[in-house]
Every structure is written in C-alpha cells, then in structure tokens.
Coordinates of C-alpha atoms and ligand atoms in Angstrom, one line a residue:
M1 CA 0.0 0.0 0.0
V2 CA 2.8 2.4 0.9
A3 CA 4.5 1.4 -2.4
F4 CA 1.3 2.1 -4.2
F5 CA 1.3 5.7 -3.1
A6 CA 5.0 6.2 -3.0
K7 CA 5.6 5.4 -6.7
K8 CA 3.4 8.3 -7.7
G9 CA 5.7 11.1 -6.5
V10 CA 4.2 14.6 -6.1
I11 CA 0.5 14.7 -7.0
D12 CA -1.2 18.0 -7.0
K13 CA -4.7 16.9 -8.0
V14 CA -6.0 14.9 -5.0
I15 CA -9.5 14.3 -6.3
V16 CA -10.8 14.7 -9.8
L17 CA -14.5 14.1 -10.5
E18 CA -15.4 13.8 -14.2
N19 CA -18.9 14.1 -15.5
I20 CA -20.5 12.5 -12.4
H21 CA -24.1 11.4 -12.7
K22 CA -26.0 9.6 -9.9
Y23 CA -29.4 8.1 -10.1
F24 CA -31.4 6.7 -7.1
G25 CA -33.8 4.7 -9.1
S26 CA -35.3 7.1 -11.5
L27 CA -34.3 10.2 -9.4
H28 CA -31.4 12.0 -11.2
V29 CA -29.6 13.5 -8.2
L30 CA -26.2 14.4 -9.8
K31 CA -26.3 15.7 -13.3
G32 CA -22.8 15.8 -14.8
V33 CA -20.6 17.3 -12.0
N34 CA -16.9 18.1 -12.8
L35 CA -14.7 19.1 -9.9
T36 CA -11.0 19.0 -9.2
V37 CA -9.5 19.4 -5.7
Q38 CA -5.9 20.4 -5.6
S39 CA -3.5 19.4 -2.9
G40 CA -3.8 21.8 0.1
E41 CA -7.0 23.3 -1.3
K42 CA -10.0 24.1 0.9
V43 CA -13.2 23.7 -1.0
V44 CA -16.5 24.7 0.6
I45 CA -19.8 23.3 -0.9
I46 CA -23.0 25.2 -0.3
G47 CA -26.5 24.9 -1.6
P48 CA -30.1 24.2 -0.7
S49 CA -31.2 21.0 1.0
G50 CA -31.7 18.2 -1.5
S51 CA -29.3 19.7 -4.1
G52 CA -27.0 16.7 -4.0
K53 CA -24.2 18.0 -1.7
S54 CA -24.0 14.9 0.4
T55 CA -24.3 12.5 -2.5
L56 CA -21.4 14.4 -4.2
I57 CA -19.1 14.3 -1.3
R58 CA -19.9 10.6 -0.7
C59 CA -19.0 9.9 -4.3
M60 CA -15.5 11.2 -3.5
N61 CA -14.8 8.1 -1.4
L62 CA -17.3 5.8 -3.1
L63 CA -19.7 5.7 -0.2
E64 CA -22.0 6.3 -3.1
M65 CA -21.1 4.7 -6.5
P66 CA -21.7 7.1 -9.3
T67 CA -24.0 5.8 -12.1
E68 CA -21.7 7.4 -14.7
G69 CA -18.5 9.4 -14.7
K70 CA -15.0 9.0 -13.2
V71 CA -13.8 9.4 -9.6
V72 CA -10.0 9.8 -9.7
V73 CA -8.0 9.9 -6.4
D74 CA -4.3 10.4 -6.6
E75 CA -4.4 9.7 -10.3
V76 CA -6.1 6.3 -9.8
Q77 CA -9.6 5.8 -11.1
M78 CA -11.4 4.5 -8.1
N79 CA -14.7 3.4 -9.7
A80 CA -12.9 1.1 -12.1
P81 CA -12.6 -2.7 -12.0
K82 CA -9.8 -3.9 -9.6
A83 CA -9.2 -0.4 -8.3
P84 CA -7.6 -0.5 -4.8
V85 CA -10.7 1.0 -3.2
P86 CA -9.9 0.1 0.4
A87 CA -6.4 1.6 0.3
L88 CA -7.6 4.7 -1.3
R89 CA -10.5 5.0 1.1
Q90 CA -8.0 4.9 4.0
S91 CA -6.4 8.0 2.6
I92 CA -9.7 9.9 2.8
G93 CA -11.0 10.9 6.2
M94 CA -14.7 11.7 6.6
V95 CA -16.6 13.5 9.3
F96 CA -20.4 13.4 9.2
Q97 CA -23.2 15.4 10.8
Q98 CA -23.8 12.5 13.2
F99 CA -20.5 11.7 15.0
N100 CA -20.9 7.9 14.9
L101 CA -18.5 7.2 17.7
Y102 CA -18.4 3.7 19.1
P103 CA -20.4 4.1 22.3
H104 CA -18.8 1.2 24.2
K105 CA -15.3 2.3 23.5
T106 CA -13.3 5.0 25.2
V107 CA -12.3 8.1 23.3
L108 CA -8.7 6.8 22.8
E109 CA -10.0 3.4 21.7
N110 CA -12.2 5.1 19.1
L111 CA -9.1 6.7 17.8
T112 CA -6.9 3.6 17.7
L113 CA -9.3 1.0 16.4
A114 CA -9.2 1.7 12.7
P115 CA -5.4 2.4 12.4
V116 CA -4.7 -0.9 14.3
K117 CA -7.4 -3.1 12.7
I118 CA -7.5 -1.8 9.2
K119 CA -4.0 -0.4 8.6
G120 CA -2.1 -2.7 10.9
V121 CA -0.4 0.1 12.8
P122 CA 1.2 -1.1 16.1
L123 CA -1.1 -0.2 19.0
E124 CA 1.6 1.9 20.7
E125 CA 2.1 4.0 17.7
A126 CA -1.7 4.5 17.2
V127 CA -1.9 5.5 20.9
T128 CA 0.9 8.0 20.6
S129 CA -0.5 9.7 17.5
G130 CA -4.0 9.4 18.9
L131 CA -3.0 11.4 21.9
K132 CA -1.3 14.0 19.7
Y133 CA -4.5 14.4 17.7
L134 CA -6.6 14.6 20.9
E135 CA -4.4 17.4 22.0
R136 CA -4.8 19.1 18.7
V137 CA -8.6 19.2 19.2
G138 CA -8.2 20.2 22.8
L139 CA -9.4 16.9 24.4
Q140 CA -6.3 15.2 25.7
D141 CA -7.9 15.0 29.1
K142 CA -10.8 13.0 27.7
A143 CA -8.8 10.0 26.4
N144 CA -10.4 7.6 28.9
A145 CA -13.9 9.0 28.8
Y146 CA -16.8 7.4 26.9
P147 CA -18.7 9.3 24.2
A148 CA -21.8 9.6 26.3
Q149 CA -19.8 11.5 28.9
L150 CA -19.0 14.2 26.3
S151 CA -21.0 17.1 24.9
G152 CA -21.9 17.1 21.2
G153 CA -19.2 19.5 20.3
Q154 CA -16.6 17.4 22.1
Q155 CA -17.9 14.2 20.4
Q156 CA -17.5 15.9 17.0
R157 CA -14.0 17.0 17.9
V158 CA -13.2 13.3 18.8
A159 CA -14.7 12.3 15.4
I160 CA -12.3 14.7 13.7
A161 CA -9.3 13.4 15.7
R162 CA -10.4 9.8 14.9
A163 CA -10.4 10.6 11.2
L164 CA -7.0 12.4 11.5
N165 CA -5.5 9.4 13.2
M166 CA -5.7 7.5 9.9
H167 CA -3.3 10.1 8.5
P168 CA -5.6 11.0 5.6
K169 CA -4.5 12.9 2.5
I170 CA -7.8 14.7 2.4
M171 CA -10.6 15.4 4.9
L172 CA -14.2 15.5 3.9
F173 CA -16.8 17.1 6.1
D174 CA -20.5 16.8 5.6
E175 CA -22.3 19.5 7.6
P176 CA -20.2 18.8 10.7
T177 CA -21.9 21.4 12.8
S178 CA -25.5 21.0 11.7
A179 CA -26.4 18.6 14.5
L180 CA -24.8 20.7 17.3
D181 CA -26.4 23.1 19.7
P182 CA -25.5 26.6 18.7
E183 CA -23.0 27.2 21.6
M184 CA -21.0 24.2 20.4
I185 CA -20.6 25.1 16.8
Q186 CA -17.7 27.5 17.2
E187 CA -15.4 25.0 19.0
V188 CA -15.7 22.6 16.1
L189 CA -15.2 25.3 13.5
D190 CA -12.2 26.5 15.4
V191 CA -10.6 23.0 15.1
M192 CA -11.4 23.0 11.4
V193 CA -9.9 26.4 10.9
G194 CA -6.8 25.2 12.7
L195 CA -6.5 22.2 10.4
A196 CA -7.0 24.4 7.3
G197 CA -4.1 26.5 8.6
E198 CA -1.9 23.4 8.7
G199 CA -2.4 22.8 5.0
I200 CA -4.7 19.8 5.0
T201 CA -6.7 19.3 1.9
M202 CA -10.4 19.8 2.8
V203 CA -13.8 19.6 1.2
V204 CA -16.5 20.9 3.5
V205 CA -20.2 21.0 3.0
T206 CA -21.5 23.7 5.4
H207 CA -23.8 26.6 5.7
E208 CA -21.4 28.4 8.0
M209 CA -20.5 31.3 5.8
G210 CA -18.1 32.8 8.4
F211 CA -16.1 29.6 8.1
A212 CA -16.2 29.8 4.3
R213 CA -15.1 33.4 4.3
K214 CA -12.2 32.6 6.6
V215 CA -11.0 29.3 5.1
A216 CA -12.3 28.6 1.6
D217 CA -10.0 28.9 -1.5
R218 CA -13.1 28.2 -3.5
V219 CA -16.8 28.1 -2.8
I220 CA -19.1 25.8 -4.9
F221 CA -22.8 26.5 -5.1
M222 CA -24.8 23.4 -5.9
D223 CA -28.4 23.5 -7.1
Q224 CA -30.5 20.7 -8.5
G225 CA -27.6 18.3 -8.9
Q226 CA -25.3 20.6 -10.7
I227 CA -22.6 23.1 -9.9
L228 CA -24.4 26.3 -10.7
E229 CA -21.6 28.7 -9.7
E230 CA -18.1 28.7 -8.2
G231 CA -15.6 31.3 -7.1
T232 CA -13.8 32.8 -4.2
P233 CA -15.7 33.6 -1.0
E234 CA -15.5 37.3 -2.0
H235 CA -17.2 36.5 -5.3
F236 CA -20.1 34.9 -3.4
F237 CA -20.5 37.6 -0.8
I238 CA -20.0 40.6 -3.0
N239 CA -21.3 39.7 -6.4
P240 CA -22.9 36.3 -7.0
T241 CA -24.0 35.8 -10.6
H242 CA -27.1 33.7 -10.5
E243 CA -30.4 34.6 -9.0
R244 CA -30.7 31.3 -7.3
T245 CA -27.3 31.8 -5.6
K246 CA -28.5 35.3 -4.4
L247 CA -31.7 33.9 -3.1
F248 CA -29.9 31.1 -1.2
L249 CA -27.4 33.4 0.3
S250 CA -30.1 35.9 1.4
R251 CA -31.9 33.1 3.2
I252 CA -29.0 31.8 5.2
N253 CA -27.3 35.0 6.2
Ligands
LIG1 P1 -28.1 17.5 0.2 O1 -27.0 16.9 0.9 O2 -27.7 18.6 -0.7 O3 -29.3 17.9 1.1 P2 -28.5 14.8 -0.8 O4 -27.3 14.5 -1.6 O5 -28.6 14.3 0.5 O6 -28.7 16.4 -0.8 O7 -29.8 14.4 -1.6 C1 -30.1 14.7 -2.9 C2 -31.3 14.0 -3.4 O8 -31.1 12.6 -3.4 C3 -32.5 14.2 -2.5 O9 -33.7 14.3 -3.2 C4 -32.5 13.0 -1.6 O10 -33.8 12.7 -1.2 C5 -32.0 11.9 -2.6 N1 -31.3 10.8 -2.0 C6 -30.2 10.9 -1.3 N2 -29.7 9.7 -0.9 C7 -30.6 8.8 -1.3 C8 -30.8 7.4 -1.2 N3 -29.8 6.6 -0.6 N4 -31.8 6.8 -1.9 C9 -32.7 7.6 -2.5 N5 -32.7 8.9 -2.6 C10 -31.7 9.5 -2.0
LIG2 MG1 -26.6 16.7 3.0

C-alpha cells in the first residue's frame, strides 16, 4: 500500500470528479458534475437541501457509487474494476453530521481502532499519534472518557481526531456542525480552521458562511444536482452571478 502511493511522486490533484451522474432509481440526483480538488486546497460546498451535496461528497470516497463518470483519487480511477478502493479510502477521512463514535469504547479506543485493525499500525504507535490528535482538538484530558460523557461539540472533535489518526491525505466534512447546539458550533469550527491552517486538503459541506469566508479557497454552489456557480468567498459575498445563488445566500445570512 505504501509502495502504491510512493511510486506516484508529487501529485497536486488529489481528487478529480469527471462528469459524475448519480441516479437513485429514476431520481437523477447528480447531473454531470466536474470538480478537481488540488493538494492543500480548501473547497466549501454550499447549496439548498436536496441539491446533492451529500451525494457528491460521498462519491469522493465511493460511499456512493456514481452511475456514470469517473472518480480519480491520486491519479487512480477509483470506480474502475480492480481499483484498490480500500487503500484509497484509507487516505480519505470523513466527518459526518452525526458523530458515529463507538459508544462502548473510550475516546482513545475510538481513535486507535481503525489504524490498528485496518491499517495494521502497532497499538503503541496508534496511541501516541491518537493522543497527539486529541491534544490538537483540545481533548487530551478526555482520552479515557466514553462518548456519552462528552458534549456534542466534544464528540464531534473526537470524530475529527479519529479521522486524522488514519493520516488521511484529504478530509471530507459533511455538515459537521449541523447537529450541534449553537453554543458548540464554534469550538468545532475553530478546530477545522486550525486544520486548514496546517495545509490539510479539505472539502467541506457547510452553511457556515463565516467559516467559508475565513478558510475557503473556492466556494461551490450546488443546485438541483449541478454546480451552478463557483468562485472565491468574496465573489459569493460581494457579487454572486445567479439569481438562485443570491436567493440562497439571502436566506442563510
Ligand atoms: P443535500 O446533501 O444537498 O441535502 P442529498 O445528496 O442528501 O442532498 O440528496 C439529494 C437528493 O437525493 C434528495 O432528493 C434525496 O432525497 C435523494 N437521496 C439521497 N440519498 C438517497 C438514497 N440513498 N436513496 C434515494 N434517494 C436519495
Ligand atoms: Mg446533505
């Protein structure tokens, strides 16, 4: 697996989506999406509910299989026969709206389980890096707590640390603060702003425009299964092109 990635050298396009279509039965949810994410880039995806944002981000690690089109990660087409999907998936961290922590495992066990079981990392090494990531999200003192003993914001920070402990090349976030009480949103956003500052490649579906403004290199507005408009945060806040974009932004701000 290491050799698989090592032979590639420097790769600046981490994910390339080419003409992605997705149907659920007869429902045409993604209608020809093209998107390239460069190494180190922070892409924020916004758009109305039901526009296909989750489906799109889930296509990036094949949690959803596109009906048509290509998903290319590190120059390897992932939705091709014999593609090394598990190896590639390990290089993509994902954080969901629901934290999905293992309730009967401690915080630290939540962090070490996948590296040890899936990647074969020695436990001691997974513990050392796990504690480092817990410190990064401000929760080193919670290593031995159980998820139910933590607030929602703390649980989501653990979920972020857990994804990081797989040492991903890219982090995907699907509305990571949408299930949180308002007073806990900022602590999670602060962690994400910190990660962005460290140069991690990030794709974030969020309605948090303050975050987009601070962090995004590029904002993508999705509507009805297509990318309707993309640009810098400034473009969106000062002069969006489409009426539907204006309407959406006026409703969430
Ligand atoms: P968003 O994240 O922008 O709210 P989604 O990608 O979740 O949008 O959903 C886009 C559309 O696809 C919606 O109409 C939704 O009901 C539908 N959809 C999403 N997942 C499934 C699924 N597993 N089966 C059937 N329809 C789905
Ligand atoms: Mg969604």
